XYZ file of N, CA and C in Angstrom:
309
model
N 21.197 169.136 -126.777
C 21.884 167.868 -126.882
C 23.158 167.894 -126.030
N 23.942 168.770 -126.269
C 25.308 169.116 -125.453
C 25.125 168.988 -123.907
N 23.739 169.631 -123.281
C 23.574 169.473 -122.361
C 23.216 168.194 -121.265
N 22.357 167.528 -122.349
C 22.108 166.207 -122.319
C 23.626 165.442 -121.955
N 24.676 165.499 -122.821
C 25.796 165.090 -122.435
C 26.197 165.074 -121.251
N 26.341 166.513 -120.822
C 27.282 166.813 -119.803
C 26.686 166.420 -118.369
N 24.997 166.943 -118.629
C 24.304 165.972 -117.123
C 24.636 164.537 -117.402
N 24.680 163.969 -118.073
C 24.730 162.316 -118.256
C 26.009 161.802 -118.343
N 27.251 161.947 -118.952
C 28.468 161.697 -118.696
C 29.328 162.385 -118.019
N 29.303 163.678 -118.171
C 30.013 164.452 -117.258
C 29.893 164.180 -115.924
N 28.970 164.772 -115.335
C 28.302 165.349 -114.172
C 27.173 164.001 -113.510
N 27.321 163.306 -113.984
C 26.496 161.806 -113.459
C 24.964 161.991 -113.155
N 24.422 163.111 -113.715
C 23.469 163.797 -112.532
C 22.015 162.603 -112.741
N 22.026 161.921 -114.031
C 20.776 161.217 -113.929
C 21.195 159.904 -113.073
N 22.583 159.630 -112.993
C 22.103 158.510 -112.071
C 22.062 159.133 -110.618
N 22.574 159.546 -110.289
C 22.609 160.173 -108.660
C 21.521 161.307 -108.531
N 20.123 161.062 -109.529
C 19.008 162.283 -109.139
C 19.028 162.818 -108.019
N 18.306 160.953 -107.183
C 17.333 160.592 -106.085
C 18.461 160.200 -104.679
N 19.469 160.372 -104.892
C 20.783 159.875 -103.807
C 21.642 160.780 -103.790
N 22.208 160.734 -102.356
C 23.391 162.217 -102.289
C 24.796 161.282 -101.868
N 24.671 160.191 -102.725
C 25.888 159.874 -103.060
C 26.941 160.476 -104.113
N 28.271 161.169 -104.055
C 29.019 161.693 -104.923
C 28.305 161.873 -106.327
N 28.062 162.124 -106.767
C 28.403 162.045 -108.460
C 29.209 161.583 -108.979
N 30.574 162.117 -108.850
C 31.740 162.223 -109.439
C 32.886 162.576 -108.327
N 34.049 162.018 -108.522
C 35.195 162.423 -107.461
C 35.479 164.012 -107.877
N 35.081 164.673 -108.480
C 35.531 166.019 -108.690
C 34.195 167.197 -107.570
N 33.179 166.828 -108.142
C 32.244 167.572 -107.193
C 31.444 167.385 -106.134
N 31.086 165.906 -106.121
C 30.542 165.077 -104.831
C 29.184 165.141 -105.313
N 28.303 165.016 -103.937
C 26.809 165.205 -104.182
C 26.402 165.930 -105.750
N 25.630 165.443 -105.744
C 24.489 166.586 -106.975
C 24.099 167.951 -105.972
N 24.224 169.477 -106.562
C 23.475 170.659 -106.176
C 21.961 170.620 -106.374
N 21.436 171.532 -105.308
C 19.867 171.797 -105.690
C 19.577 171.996 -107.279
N 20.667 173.163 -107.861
C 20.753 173.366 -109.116
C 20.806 172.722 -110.422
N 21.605 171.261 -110.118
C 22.080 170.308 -110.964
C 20.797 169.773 -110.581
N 20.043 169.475 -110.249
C 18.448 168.832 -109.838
C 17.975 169.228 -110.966
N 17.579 170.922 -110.217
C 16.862 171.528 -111.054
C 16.931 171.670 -112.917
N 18.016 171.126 -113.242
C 19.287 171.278 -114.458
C 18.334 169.785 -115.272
N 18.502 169.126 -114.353
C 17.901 167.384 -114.816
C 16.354 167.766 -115.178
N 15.652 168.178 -114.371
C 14.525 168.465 -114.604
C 14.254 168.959 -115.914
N 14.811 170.631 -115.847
C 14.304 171.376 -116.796
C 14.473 170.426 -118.171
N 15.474 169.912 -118.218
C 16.031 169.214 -119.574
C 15.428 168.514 -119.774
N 14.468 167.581 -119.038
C 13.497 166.363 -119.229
C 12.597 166.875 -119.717
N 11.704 167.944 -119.494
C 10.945 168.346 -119.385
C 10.786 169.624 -121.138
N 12.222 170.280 -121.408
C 12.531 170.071 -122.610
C 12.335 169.193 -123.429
N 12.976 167.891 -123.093
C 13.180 167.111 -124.268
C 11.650 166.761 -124.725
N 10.758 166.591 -123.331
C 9.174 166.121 -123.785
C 8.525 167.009 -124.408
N 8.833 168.844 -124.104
C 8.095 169.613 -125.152
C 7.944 169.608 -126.726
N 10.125 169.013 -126.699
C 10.578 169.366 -127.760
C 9.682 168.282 -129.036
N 10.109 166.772 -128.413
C 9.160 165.905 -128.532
C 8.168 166.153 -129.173
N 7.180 166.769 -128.597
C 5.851 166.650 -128.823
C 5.760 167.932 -129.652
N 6.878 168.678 -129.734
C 6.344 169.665 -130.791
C 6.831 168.996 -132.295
N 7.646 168.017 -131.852
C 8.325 167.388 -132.991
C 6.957 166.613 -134.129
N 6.397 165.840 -132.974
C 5.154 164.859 -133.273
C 4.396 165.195 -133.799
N 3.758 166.897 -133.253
C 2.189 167.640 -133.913
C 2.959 167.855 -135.479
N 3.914 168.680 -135.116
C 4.523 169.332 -136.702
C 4.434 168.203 -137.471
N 5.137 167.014 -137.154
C 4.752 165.961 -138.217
C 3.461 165.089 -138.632
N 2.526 165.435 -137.444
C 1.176 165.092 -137.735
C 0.747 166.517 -138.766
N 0.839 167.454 -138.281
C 0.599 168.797 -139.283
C 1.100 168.645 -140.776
N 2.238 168.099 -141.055
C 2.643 167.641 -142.717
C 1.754 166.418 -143.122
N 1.083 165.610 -142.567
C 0.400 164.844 -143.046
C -0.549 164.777 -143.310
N -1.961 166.097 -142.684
C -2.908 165.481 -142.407
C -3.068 167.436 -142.372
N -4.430 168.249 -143.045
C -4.761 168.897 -142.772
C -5.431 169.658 -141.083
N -5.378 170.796 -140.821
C -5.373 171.199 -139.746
C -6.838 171.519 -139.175
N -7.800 170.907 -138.930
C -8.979 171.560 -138.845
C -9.199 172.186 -137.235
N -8.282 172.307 -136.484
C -8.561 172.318 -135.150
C -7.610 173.142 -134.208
N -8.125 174.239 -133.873
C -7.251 174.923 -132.607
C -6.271 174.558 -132.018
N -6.641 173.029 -131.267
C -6.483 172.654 -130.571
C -5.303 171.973 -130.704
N -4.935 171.257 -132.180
C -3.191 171.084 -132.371
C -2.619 172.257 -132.421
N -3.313 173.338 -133.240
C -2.482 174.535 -133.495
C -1.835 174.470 -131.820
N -2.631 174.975 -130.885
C -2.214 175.609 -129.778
C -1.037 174.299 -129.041
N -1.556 173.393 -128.919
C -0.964 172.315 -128.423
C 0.936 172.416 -129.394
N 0.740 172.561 -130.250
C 2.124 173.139 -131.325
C 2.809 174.164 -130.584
N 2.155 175.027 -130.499
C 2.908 176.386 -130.697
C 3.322 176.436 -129.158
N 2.094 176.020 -127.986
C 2.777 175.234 -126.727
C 3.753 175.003 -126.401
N 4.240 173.828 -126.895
C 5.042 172.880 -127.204
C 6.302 173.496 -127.525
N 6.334 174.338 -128.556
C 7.363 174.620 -128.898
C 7.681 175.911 -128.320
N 6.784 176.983 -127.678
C 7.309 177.981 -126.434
C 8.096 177.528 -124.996
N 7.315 176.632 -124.882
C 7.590 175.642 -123.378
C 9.571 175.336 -123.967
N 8.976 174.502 -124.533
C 10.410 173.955 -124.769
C 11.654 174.925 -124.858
N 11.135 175.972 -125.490
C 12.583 177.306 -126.319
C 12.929 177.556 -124.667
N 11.649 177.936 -124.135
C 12.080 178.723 -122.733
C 12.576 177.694 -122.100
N 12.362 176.838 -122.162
C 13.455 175.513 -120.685
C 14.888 175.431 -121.590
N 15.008 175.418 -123.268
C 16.637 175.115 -123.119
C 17.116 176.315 -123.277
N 16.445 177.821 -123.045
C 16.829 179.047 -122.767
C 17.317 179.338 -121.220
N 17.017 178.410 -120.465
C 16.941 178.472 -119.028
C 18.169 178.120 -118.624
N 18.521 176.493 -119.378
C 19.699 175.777 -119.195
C 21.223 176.653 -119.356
N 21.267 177.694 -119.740
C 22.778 178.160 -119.488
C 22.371 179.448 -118.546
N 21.443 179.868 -117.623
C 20.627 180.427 -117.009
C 21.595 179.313 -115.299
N 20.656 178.151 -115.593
C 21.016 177.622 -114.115
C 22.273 177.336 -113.922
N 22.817 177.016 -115.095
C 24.357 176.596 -114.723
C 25.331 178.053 -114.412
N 25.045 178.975 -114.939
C 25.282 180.106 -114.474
C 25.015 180.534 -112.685
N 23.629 179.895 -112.524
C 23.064 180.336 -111.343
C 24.244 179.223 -110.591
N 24.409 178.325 -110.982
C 25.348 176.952 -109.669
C 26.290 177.272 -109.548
N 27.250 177.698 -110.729
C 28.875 178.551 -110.360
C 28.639 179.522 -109.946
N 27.731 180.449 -110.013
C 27.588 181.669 -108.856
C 27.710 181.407 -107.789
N 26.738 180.189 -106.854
C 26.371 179.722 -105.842
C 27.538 179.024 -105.164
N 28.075 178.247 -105.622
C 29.436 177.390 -105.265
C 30.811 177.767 -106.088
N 30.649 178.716 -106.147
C 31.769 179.420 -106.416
C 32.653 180.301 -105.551
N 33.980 179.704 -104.930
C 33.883 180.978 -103.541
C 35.080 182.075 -104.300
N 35.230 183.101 -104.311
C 36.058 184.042 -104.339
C 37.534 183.524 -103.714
N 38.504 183.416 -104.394
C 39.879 183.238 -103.944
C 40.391 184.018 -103.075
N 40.917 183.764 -101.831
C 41.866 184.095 -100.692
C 42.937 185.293 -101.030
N 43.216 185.634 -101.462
C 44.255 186.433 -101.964
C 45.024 187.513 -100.879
């Protein structure tokens, strides 16, 4: 969720995906990274989603079938590993554009 924030108010990154217009007067353009940042998180939120959906189809309705099981447990690996990723890339972008001070 936090992250969700900070691409979306902070860092402008969902409106300036598809354009290398500024972001923001502090950092300019969006990074390859901050791309990649939008992505993973979308792509989260739809695992998370849909692991949200089976689990609650699973409290309602007995399980006769693999095929939610797996589609579940999917769902909810996919997802752990993309918002496991997210302090991963932002790590990777201040590495990248980060220059070492003059000293």
């Amino acid at each position: 969720l936090m992250e969700t924030i900070q691409l979306s108010r902070c860092e402008n990154a969902f409106a300036h995906l598809f354009d290398t217009e500024p972001a923001n007067d502090l950092y300019g353009p969006l990074t390859t990274v901050q791309r990649m940042r939008v992505v993973a998180l979308c792509m989260a939120w739809c695992f998370g989603i849909t692991f949200v959906g089976v689990q609650g189809y699973l409290l309602v309705r007995t399980n006769r079938s693999h095929t939610v099981a797996l589609v579940s447990y999917s769902a909810e690996v996919f997802g752990l590993c993309l918002a496991f990723l997210m302090p991963s890339l932002g790590g990777i972008d201040w590495l990248i554009w980060t220059t070492p001070s003059d000293d």
